Tab-separated table of C-alpha atoms in Angstrom:
chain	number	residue	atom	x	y	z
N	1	UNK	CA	7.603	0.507	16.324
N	2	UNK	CA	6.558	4.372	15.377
N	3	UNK	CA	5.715	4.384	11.758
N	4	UNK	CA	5.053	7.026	9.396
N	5	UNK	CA	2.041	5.059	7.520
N	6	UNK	CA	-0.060	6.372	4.811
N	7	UNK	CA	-2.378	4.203	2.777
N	8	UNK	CA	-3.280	4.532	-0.529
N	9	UNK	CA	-6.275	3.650	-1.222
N	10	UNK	CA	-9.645	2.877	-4.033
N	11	UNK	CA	-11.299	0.621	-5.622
N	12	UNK	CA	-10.012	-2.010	-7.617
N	13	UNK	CA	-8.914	-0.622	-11.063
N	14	UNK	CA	-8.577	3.180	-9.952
N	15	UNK	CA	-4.950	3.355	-10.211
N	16	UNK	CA	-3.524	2.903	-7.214
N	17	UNK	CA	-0.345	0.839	-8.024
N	18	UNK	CA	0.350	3.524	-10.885
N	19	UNK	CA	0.132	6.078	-7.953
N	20	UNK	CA	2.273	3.912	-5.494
N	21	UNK	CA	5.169	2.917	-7.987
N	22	UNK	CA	5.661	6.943	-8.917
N	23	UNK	CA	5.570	8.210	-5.482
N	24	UNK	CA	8.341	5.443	-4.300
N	25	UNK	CA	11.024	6.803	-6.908
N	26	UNK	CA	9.811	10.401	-6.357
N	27	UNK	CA	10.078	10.121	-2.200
N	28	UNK	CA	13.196	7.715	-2.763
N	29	UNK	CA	14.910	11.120	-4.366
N	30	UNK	CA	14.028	13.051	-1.803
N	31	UNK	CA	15.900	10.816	0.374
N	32	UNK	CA	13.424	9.534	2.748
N	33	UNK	CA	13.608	5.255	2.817
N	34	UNK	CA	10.553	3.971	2.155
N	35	UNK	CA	8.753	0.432	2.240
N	36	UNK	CA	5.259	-0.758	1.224
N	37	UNK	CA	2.704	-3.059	2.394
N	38	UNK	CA	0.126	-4.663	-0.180
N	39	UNK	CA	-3.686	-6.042	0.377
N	40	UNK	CA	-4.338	-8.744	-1.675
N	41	UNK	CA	-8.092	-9.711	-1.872
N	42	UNK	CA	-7.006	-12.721	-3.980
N	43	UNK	CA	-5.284	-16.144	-3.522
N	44	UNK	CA	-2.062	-15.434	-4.355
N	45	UNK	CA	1.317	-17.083	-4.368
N	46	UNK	CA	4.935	-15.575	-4.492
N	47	UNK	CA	6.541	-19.160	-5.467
N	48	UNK	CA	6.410	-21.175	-8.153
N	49	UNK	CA	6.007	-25.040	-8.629
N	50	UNK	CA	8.993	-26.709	-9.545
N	51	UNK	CA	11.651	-24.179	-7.226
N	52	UNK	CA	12.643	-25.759	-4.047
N	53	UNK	CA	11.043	-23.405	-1.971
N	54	UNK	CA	7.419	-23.986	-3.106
N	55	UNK	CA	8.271	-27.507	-2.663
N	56	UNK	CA	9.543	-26.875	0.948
N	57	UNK	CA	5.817	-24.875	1.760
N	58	UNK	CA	4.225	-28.152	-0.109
N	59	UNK	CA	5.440	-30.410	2.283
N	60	UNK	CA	4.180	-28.755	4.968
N	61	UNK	CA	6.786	-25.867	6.676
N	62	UNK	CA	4.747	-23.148	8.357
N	63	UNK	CA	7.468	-20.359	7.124
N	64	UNK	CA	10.306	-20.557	4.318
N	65	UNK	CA	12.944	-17.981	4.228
N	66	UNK	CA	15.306	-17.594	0.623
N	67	UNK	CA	18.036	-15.487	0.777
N	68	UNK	CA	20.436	-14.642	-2.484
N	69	UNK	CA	22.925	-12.083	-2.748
N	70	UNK	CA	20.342	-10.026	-4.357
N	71	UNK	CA	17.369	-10.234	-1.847
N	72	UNK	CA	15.820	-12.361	0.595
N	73	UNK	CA	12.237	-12.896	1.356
N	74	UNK	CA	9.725	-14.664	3.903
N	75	UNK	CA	6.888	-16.756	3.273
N	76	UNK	CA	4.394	-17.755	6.245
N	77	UNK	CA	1.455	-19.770	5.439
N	78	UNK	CA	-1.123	-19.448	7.034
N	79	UNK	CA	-2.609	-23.049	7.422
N	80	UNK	CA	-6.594	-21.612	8.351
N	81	UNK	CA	-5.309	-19.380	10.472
N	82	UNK	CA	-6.610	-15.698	10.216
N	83	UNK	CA	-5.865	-12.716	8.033
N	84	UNK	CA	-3.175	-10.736	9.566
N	85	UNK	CA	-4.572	-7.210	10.449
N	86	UNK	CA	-2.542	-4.281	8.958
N	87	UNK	CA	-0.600	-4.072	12.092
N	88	UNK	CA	0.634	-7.421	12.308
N	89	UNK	CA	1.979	-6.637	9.143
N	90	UNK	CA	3.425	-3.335	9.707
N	91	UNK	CA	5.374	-5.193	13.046
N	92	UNK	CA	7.341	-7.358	10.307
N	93	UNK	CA	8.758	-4.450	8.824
N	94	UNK	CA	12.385	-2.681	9.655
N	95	UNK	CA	12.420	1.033	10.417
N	96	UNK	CA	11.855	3.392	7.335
N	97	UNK	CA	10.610	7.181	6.819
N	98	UNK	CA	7.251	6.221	5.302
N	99	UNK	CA	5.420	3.103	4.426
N	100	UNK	CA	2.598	3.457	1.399
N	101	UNK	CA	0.310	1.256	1.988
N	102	UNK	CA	-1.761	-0.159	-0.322
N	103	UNK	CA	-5.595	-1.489	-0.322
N	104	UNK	CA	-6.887	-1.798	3.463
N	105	UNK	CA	-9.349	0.246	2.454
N	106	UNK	CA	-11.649	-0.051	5.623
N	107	UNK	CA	-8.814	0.124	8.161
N	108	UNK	CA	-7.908	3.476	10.215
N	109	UNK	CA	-5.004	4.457	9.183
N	110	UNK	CA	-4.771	7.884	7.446
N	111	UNK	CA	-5.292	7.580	3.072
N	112	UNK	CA	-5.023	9.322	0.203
N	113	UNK	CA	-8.034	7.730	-2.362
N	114	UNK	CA	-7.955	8.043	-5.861
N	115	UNK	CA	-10.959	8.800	-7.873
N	116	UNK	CA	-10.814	8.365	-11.776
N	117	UNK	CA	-13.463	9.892	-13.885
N	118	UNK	CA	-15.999	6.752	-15.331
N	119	UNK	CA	-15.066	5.018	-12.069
N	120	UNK	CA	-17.963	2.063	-11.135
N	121	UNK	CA	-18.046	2.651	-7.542
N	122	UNK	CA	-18.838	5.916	-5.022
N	123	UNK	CA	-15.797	7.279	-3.720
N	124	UNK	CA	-15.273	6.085	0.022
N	125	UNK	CA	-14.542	9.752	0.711
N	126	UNK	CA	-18.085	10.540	1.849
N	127	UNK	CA	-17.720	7.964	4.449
N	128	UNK	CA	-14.281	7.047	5.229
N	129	UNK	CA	-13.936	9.746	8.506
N	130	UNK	CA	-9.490	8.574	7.670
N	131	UNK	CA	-9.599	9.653	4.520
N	132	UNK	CA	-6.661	13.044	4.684
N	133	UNK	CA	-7.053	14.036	0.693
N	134	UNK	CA	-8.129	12.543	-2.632
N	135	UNK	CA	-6.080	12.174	-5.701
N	136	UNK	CA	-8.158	12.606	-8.931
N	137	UNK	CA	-8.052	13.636	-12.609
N	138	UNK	CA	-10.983	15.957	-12.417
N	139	UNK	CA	-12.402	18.385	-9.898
N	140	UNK	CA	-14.233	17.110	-6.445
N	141	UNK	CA	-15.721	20.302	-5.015
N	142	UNK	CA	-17.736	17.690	-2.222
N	143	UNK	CA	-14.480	16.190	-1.091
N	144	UNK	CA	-14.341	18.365	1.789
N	145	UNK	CA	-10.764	17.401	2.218
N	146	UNK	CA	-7.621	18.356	-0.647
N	147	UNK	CA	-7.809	17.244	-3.586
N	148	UNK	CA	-4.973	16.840	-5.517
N	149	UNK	CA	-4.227	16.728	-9.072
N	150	UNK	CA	-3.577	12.789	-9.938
N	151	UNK	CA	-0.656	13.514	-12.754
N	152	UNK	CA	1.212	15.540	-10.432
N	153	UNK	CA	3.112	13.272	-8.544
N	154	UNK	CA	5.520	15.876	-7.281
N	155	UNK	CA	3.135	17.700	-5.594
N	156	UNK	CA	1.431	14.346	-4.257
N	157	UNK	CA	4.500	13.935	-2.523
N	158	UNK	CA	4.761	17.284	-0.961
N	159	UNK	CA	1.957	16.478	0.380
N	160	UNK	CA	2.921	13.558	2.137
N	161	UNK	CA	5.977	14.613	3.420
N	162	UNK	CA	4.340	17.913	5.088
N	163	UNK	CA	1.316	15.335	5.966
N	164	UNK	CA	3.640	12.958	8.080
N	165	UNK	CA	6.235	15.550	9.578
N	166	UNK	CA	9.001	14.401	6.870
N	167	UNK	CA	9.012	17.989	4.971
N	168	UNK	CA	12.606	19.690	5.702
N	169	UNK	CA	14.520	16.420	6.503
């Protein structure tokens, strides 16, 4: 499946799920459909003890759909079995304009990173070769790559639309 895929990416803390949940309304507007995919470095869990689904995953099922008339949603456990790579995960996804992806930091895929002033880490920038431009609140003169104004969401999203072909749709 051909995907329009662009990560956003940083270290923990940055802002990157501010970034993500203002672009989706903003590119949503525009009309373009688009879906997300989410690195979490963390145990994590979806389900809750006590609903009849986390009870189904208890006893032992390898995947548990739920379905409502609202929304439906797939869990697959894992059981010691390996971390699905960012395009195992992009493969479970229907057809959209754009995914935003989220985290997966070190992977190829082409990323916007966002640098906050008093960050504690380097920027990957310097060293991440799939890095396309860097979303900041102050200046980067070394970025060597655009830099774009992190409160201007708007123009962040020009940006990806002219960056993955979907300008003029």
């Amino acid at each position: 499946m051909a995907l329009n895929v662009l990560g956003i990416a940083g270290w923990s803390g940055s802002g990157k799920t501010t970034l993500v949940t203002r672009l989706i309304p903003e590119l949503t507007a525009r009309g373009y459909s688009v879906s997300t995919v989410k690195h979490a470095h963390h145990d994590f869990d979806i389900d809750q003890p006590g609903k009849d689904s986390f009870a189904h995953r208890a006893a032992g099922a390898r995947e548990v759909v739920v379905g409502s008339a609202a929304r439906w949603a797939l869990m697959h456990e894992l059981r010691g079995a390996a971390e699905p790579t960012l395009d195992q995960l992009l493969a479970k996804l229907g057809p959209v304009d754009l995914v935003l992806v989220e985290g997966f930091k070190t992977e190829g895929h082409d990323k916007i990173e966002v640098v906050r002033s008093g960050g504690r880490h380097p920027p990957l920038y310097p060293t991440t070769p799939s890095g396309v431009a860097v979303a900041s609140d102050r200046p980067l003169p070394d970025a060597a790559r655009p830099v774009l104004d992190l409160d201007d969401t708007a123009a962040i999203a020009d940006f990806i639309a002219a960056h993955c072909g979907l300008a003029g749709r």
